[in-house]
Amino acid sequence: MSYELLFINAIVIALMAMHVYVYGREREIGENSTKFDISATAVMFFVVLMAMYVYEKAKGMWENSAKRKQIDIPAFSASMTNAKVLGTTEIVQFDKVWTNNGNDYDPNTGIFKSPINGVYQFSFTNENRLVGVYPGNGYNEGTANMVLNLQKGDRVYVKCGGGDHGYIHTANGYWY
């Protein structure tokens, strides 16, 4: 409901309350009385002030809600479009960015820089499977997930380990 509609509702309620009050005062004083009733004016003034207060509060809540919706929640999803042999300790640069709310993931460097303090979840997969095992004779497909408490400006990236090479397929990260 828009704050304009809330304001109109507040005015209608205020006028109804004033009407009930004035009607009651007329019955007490008498319908033919020309006596000026200062308390009815005071009530009307109070009711209008309350309506203005409700309007400003509703307007503030509405605007804050709209601002919250405009803020990009930090999140990204990226993948490699072509297989690439990675060198030892090379940072993976995912060239296909599916989602990048806030543009906090840089595909040119492969680095995600946290825009705000908070808890983030990251995952990455090698090859195409989402789950894999280490059978003892070598690494197979798999997924790694981690939850990190980051400060604004912290950098997160996927880096190849100390072996000769590795294959990485996708990476995801988001704040919650």
mmCIF file with all atom_site columns, N, CA and C in Angstrom, residues 1 4 11 15 19 37-38 53 70 77 81 84 86 97-99 112 119 136 144 146-147 150 153 157:
data_model
loop_
_atom_site.group_PDB
_atom_site.id
_atom_site.type_symbol
_atom_site.label_atom_id
_atom_site.label_alt_id
_atom_site.label_comp_id
_atom_site.label_asym_id
_atom_site.label_entity_id
_atom_site.label_seq_id
_atom_site.pdbx_PDB_ins_code
_atom_site.Cartn_x
_atom_site.Cartn_y
_atom_site.Cartn_z
_atom_site.occupancy
_atom_site.B_iso_or_equiv
_atom_site.pdbx_formal_charge
_atom_site.auth_seq_id
_atom_site.auth_comp_id
_atom_site.auth_asym_id
_atom_site.auth_atom_id
_atom_site.pdbx_PDB_model_num
ATOM 1  N N  . MET A 1 1   ? 0.854   -1.165  0.000   1.00 0.00 ? 1   MET A N  1
ATOM 2  C CA . MET A 1 1   ? 0.000   0.000   0.000   1.00 0.00 ? 1   MET A CA 1
ATOM 3  C C  . MET A 1 1   ? 0.902   1.230   0.000   1.00 0.00 ? 1   MET A C  1
ATOM 4  N N  . GLU A 1 4   ? 0.678   7.415   -0.007  1.00 0.00 ? 4   GLU A N  1
ATOM 5  C CA . GLU A 1 4   ? -0.404  8.346   -0.336  1.00 0.00 ? 4   GLU A CA 1
ATOM 6  C C  . GLU A 1 4   ? -1.750  7.766   0.085   1.00 0.00 ? 4   GLU A C  1
ATOM 7  N N  . ILE A 1 11  ? -6.684  10.610  6.866   1.00 0.00 ? 11  ILE A N  1
ATOM 8  C CA . ILE A 1 11  ? -7.542  11.802  6.807   1.00 0.00 ? 11  ILE A CA 1
ATOM 9  C C  . ILE A 1 11  ? -9.009  11.409  6.951   1.00 0.00 ? 11  ILE A C  1
ATOM 10 N N  . LEU A 1 15  ? -11.436 12.671  9.885   1.00 0.00 ? 15  LEU A N  1
ATOM 11 C CA . LEU A 1 15  ? -12.686 13.399  9.654   1.00 0.00 ? 15  LEU A CA 1
ATOM 12 C C  . LEU A 1 15  ? -13.875 12.680  10.285  1.00 0.00 ? 15  LEU A C  1
ATOM 13 N N  . HIS A 1 19  ? -16.230 14.239  13.110  1.00 0.00 ? 19  HIS A N  1
ATOM 14 C CA . HIS A 1 19  ? -17.678 14.304  12.921  1.00 0.00 ? 19  HIS A CA 1
ATOM 15 C C  . HIS A 1 19  ? -18.401 13.732  14.146  1.00 0.00 ? 19  HIS A C  1
ATOM 16 N N  . ASP A 1 37  ? -17.447 26.521  19.749  1.00 0.00 ? 37  ASP A N  1
ATOM 17 C CA . ASP A 1 37  ? -16.862 25.444  20.547  1.00 0.00 ? 37  ASP A CA 1
ATOM 18 C C  . ASP A 1 37  ? -15.372 25.337  20.228  1.00 0.00 ? 37  ASP A C  1
ATOM 19 N N  . ILE A 1 38  ? -14.546 25.894  21.101  1.00 0.00 ? 38  ILE A N  1
ATOM 20 C CA . ILE A 1 38  ? -13.098 25.885  20.895  1.00 0.00 ? 38  ILE A CA 1
ATOM 21 C C  . ILE A 1 38  ? -12.538 24.468  20.951  1.00 0.00 ? 38  ILE A C  1
ATOM 22 N N  . TYR A 1 53  ? 1.314   13.163  10.862  1.00 0.00 ? 53  TYR A N  1
ATOM 23 C CA . TYR A 1 53  ? 2.323   12.298  11.471  1.00 0.00 ? 53  TYR A CA 1
ATOM 24 C C  . TYR A 1 53  ? 2.279   10.901  10.850  1.00 0.00 ? 53  TYR A C  1
ATOM 25 N N  . GLN A 1 70  ? 16.329  -1.627  -3.762  1.00 0.00 ? 70  GLN A N  1
ATOM 26 C CA . GLN A 1 70  ? 17.260  -1.171  -4.780  1.00 0.00 ? 70  GLN A CA 1
ATOM 27 C C  . GLN A 1 70  ? 18.687  -1.627  -4.501  1.00 0.00 ? 70  GLN A C  1
ATOM 28 N N  . SER A 1 77  ? 27.671  -15.670 -9.961  1.00 0.00 ? 77  SER A N  1
ATOM 29 C CA . SER A 1 77  ? 27.788  -17.030 -10.473 1.00 0.00 ? 77  SER A CA 1
ATOM 30 C C  . SER A 1 77  ? 28.544  -16.921 -11.786 1.00 0.00 ? 77  SER A C  1
ATOM 31 N N  . THR A 1 81  ? 33.910  -21.091 -20.124 1.00 0.00 ? 81  THR A N  1
ATOM 32 C CA . THR A 1 81  ? 33.252  -21.530 -21.358 1.00 0.00 ? 81  THR A CA 1
ATOM 33 C C  . THR A 1 81  ? 34.089  -22.564 -22.089 1.00 0.00 ? 81  THR A C  1
ATOM 34 N N  . LYS A 1 84  ? 40.519  -25.142 -19.728 1.00 0.00 ? 84  LYS A N  1
ATOM 35 C CA . LYS A 1 84  ? 41.803  -24.450 -19.677 1.00 0.00 ? 84  LYS A CA 1
ATOM 36 C C  . LYS A 1 84  ? 42.689  -25.166 -18.672 1.00 0.00 ? 84  LYS A C  1
ATOM 37 N N  . LEU A 1 86  ? 45.347  -25.082 -15.994 1.00 0.00 ? 86  LEU A N  1
ATOM 38 C CA . LEU A 1 86  ? 45.771  -24.030 -15.072 1.00 0.00 ? 86  LEU A CA 1
ATOM 39 C C  . LEU A 1 86  ? 47.153  -24.321 -14.528 1.00 0.00 ? 86  LEU A C  1
ATOM 40 N N  . VAL A 1 97  ? 30.089  -14.880 -16.934 1.00 0.00 ? 97  VAL A N  1
ATOM 41 C CA . VAL A 1 97  ? 29.465  -14.427 -15.690 1.00 0.00 ? 97  VAL A CA 1
ATOM 42 C C  . VAL A 1 97  ? 27.957  -14.484 -15.879 1.00 0.00 ? 97  VAL A C  1
ATOM 43 N N  . TRP A 1 98  ? 27.304  -15.325 -15.086 1.00 0.00 ? 98  TRP A N  1
ATOM 44 C CA . TRP A 1 98  ? 25.853  -15.502 -15.184 1.00 0.00 ? 98  TRP A CA 1
ATOM 45 C C  . TRP A 1 98  ? 25.121  -14.461 -14.347 1.00 0.00 ? 98  TRP A C  1
ATOM 46 N N  . THR A 1 99  ? 25.614  -14.225 -13.170 1.00 0.00 ? 99  THR A N  1
ATOM 47 C CA . THR A 1 99  ? 25.024  -13.254 -12.246 1.00 0.00 ? 99  THR A CA 1
ATOM 48 C C  . THR A 1 99  ? 26.167  -12.508 -11.575 1.00 0.00 ? 99  THR A C  1
ATOM 49 N N  . PHE A 1 112 ? 36.685  -11.882 -6.209  1.00 0.00 ? 112 PHE A N  1
ATOM 50 C CA . PHE A 1 112 ? 35.480  -11.297 -5.627  1.00 0.00 ? 112 PHE A CA 1
ATOM 51 C C  . PHE A 1 112 ? 35.926  -10.441 -4.451  1.00 0.00 ? 112 PHE A C  1
ATOM 52 N N  . VAL A 1 119 ? 28.330  -12.534 6.389   1.00 0.00 ? 119 VAL A N  1
ATOM 53 C CA . VAL A 1 119 ? 28.586  -13.955 6.164   1.00 0.00 ? 119 VAL A CA 1
ATOM 54 C C  . VAL A 1 119 ? 28.292  -14.260 4.701   1.00 0.00 ? 119 VAL A C  1
ATOM 55 N N  . GLY A 1 136 ? 41.684  -42.314 -3.745  1.00 0.00 ? 136 GLY A N  1
ATOM 56 C CA . GLY A 1 136 ? 43.002  -42.723 -3.290  1.00 0.00 ? 136 GLY A CA 1
ATOM 57 C C  . GLY A 1 136 ? 44.027  -42.729 -4.404  1.00 0.00 ? 136 GLY A C  1
ATOM 58 N N  . ALA A 1 144 ? 33.409  -27.879 -3.729  1.00 0.00 ? 144 ALA A N  1
ATOM 59 C CA . ALA A 1 144 ? 33.838  -27.376 -2.426  1.00 0.00 ? 144 ALA A CA 1
ATOM 60 C C  . ALA A 1 144 ? 32.903  -26.241 -2.034  1.00 0.00 ? 144 ALA A C  1
ATOM 61 N N  . MET A 1 146 ? 32.096  -23.368 1.202   1.00 0.00 ? 146 MET A N  1
ATOM 62 C CA . MET A 1 146 ? 32.597  -22.781 2.433   1.00 0.00 ? 146 MET A CA 1
ATOM 63 C C  . MET A 1 146 ? 31.762  -21.571 2.799   1.00 0.00 ? 146 MET A C  1
ATOM 64 N N  . VAL A 1 147 ? 31.644  -21.330 4.084   1.00 0.00 ? 147 VAL A N  1
ATOM 65 C CA . VAL A 1 147 ? 30.954  -20.153 4.599   1.00 0.00 ? 147 VAL A CA 1
ATOM 66 C C  . VAL A 1 147 ? 32.012  -19.325 5.317   1.00 0.00 ? 147 VAL A C  1
ATOM 67 N N  . LEU A 1 150 ? 33.258  -12.319 6.220   1.00 0.00 ? 150 LEU A N  1
ATOM 68 C CA . LEU A 1 150 ? 34.147  -11.375 5.552   1.00 0.00 ? 150 LEU A CA 1
ATOM 69 C C  . LEU A 1 150 ? 33.926  -9.950  6.044   1.00 0.00 ? 150 LEU A C  1
ATOM 70 N N  . GLY A 1 153 ? 35.887  -5.294  1.762   1.00 0.00 ? 153 GLY A N  1
ATOM 71 C CA . GLY A 1 153 ? 37.186  -5.209  1.097   1.00 0.00 ? 153 GLY A CA 1
ATOM 72 C C  . GLY A 1 153 ? 37.960  -6.512  1.060   1.00 0.00 ? 153 GLY A C  1
ATOM 73 N N  . TYR A 1 157 ? 39.031  -15.760 -3.961  1.00 0.00 ? 157 TYR A N  1
ATOM 74 C CA . TYR A 1 157 ? 39.265  -16.251 -5.317  1.00 0.00 ? 157 TYR A CA 1
ATOM 75 C C  . TYR A 1 157 ? 39.531  -17.745 -5.262  1.00 0.00 ? 157 TYR A C  1
#
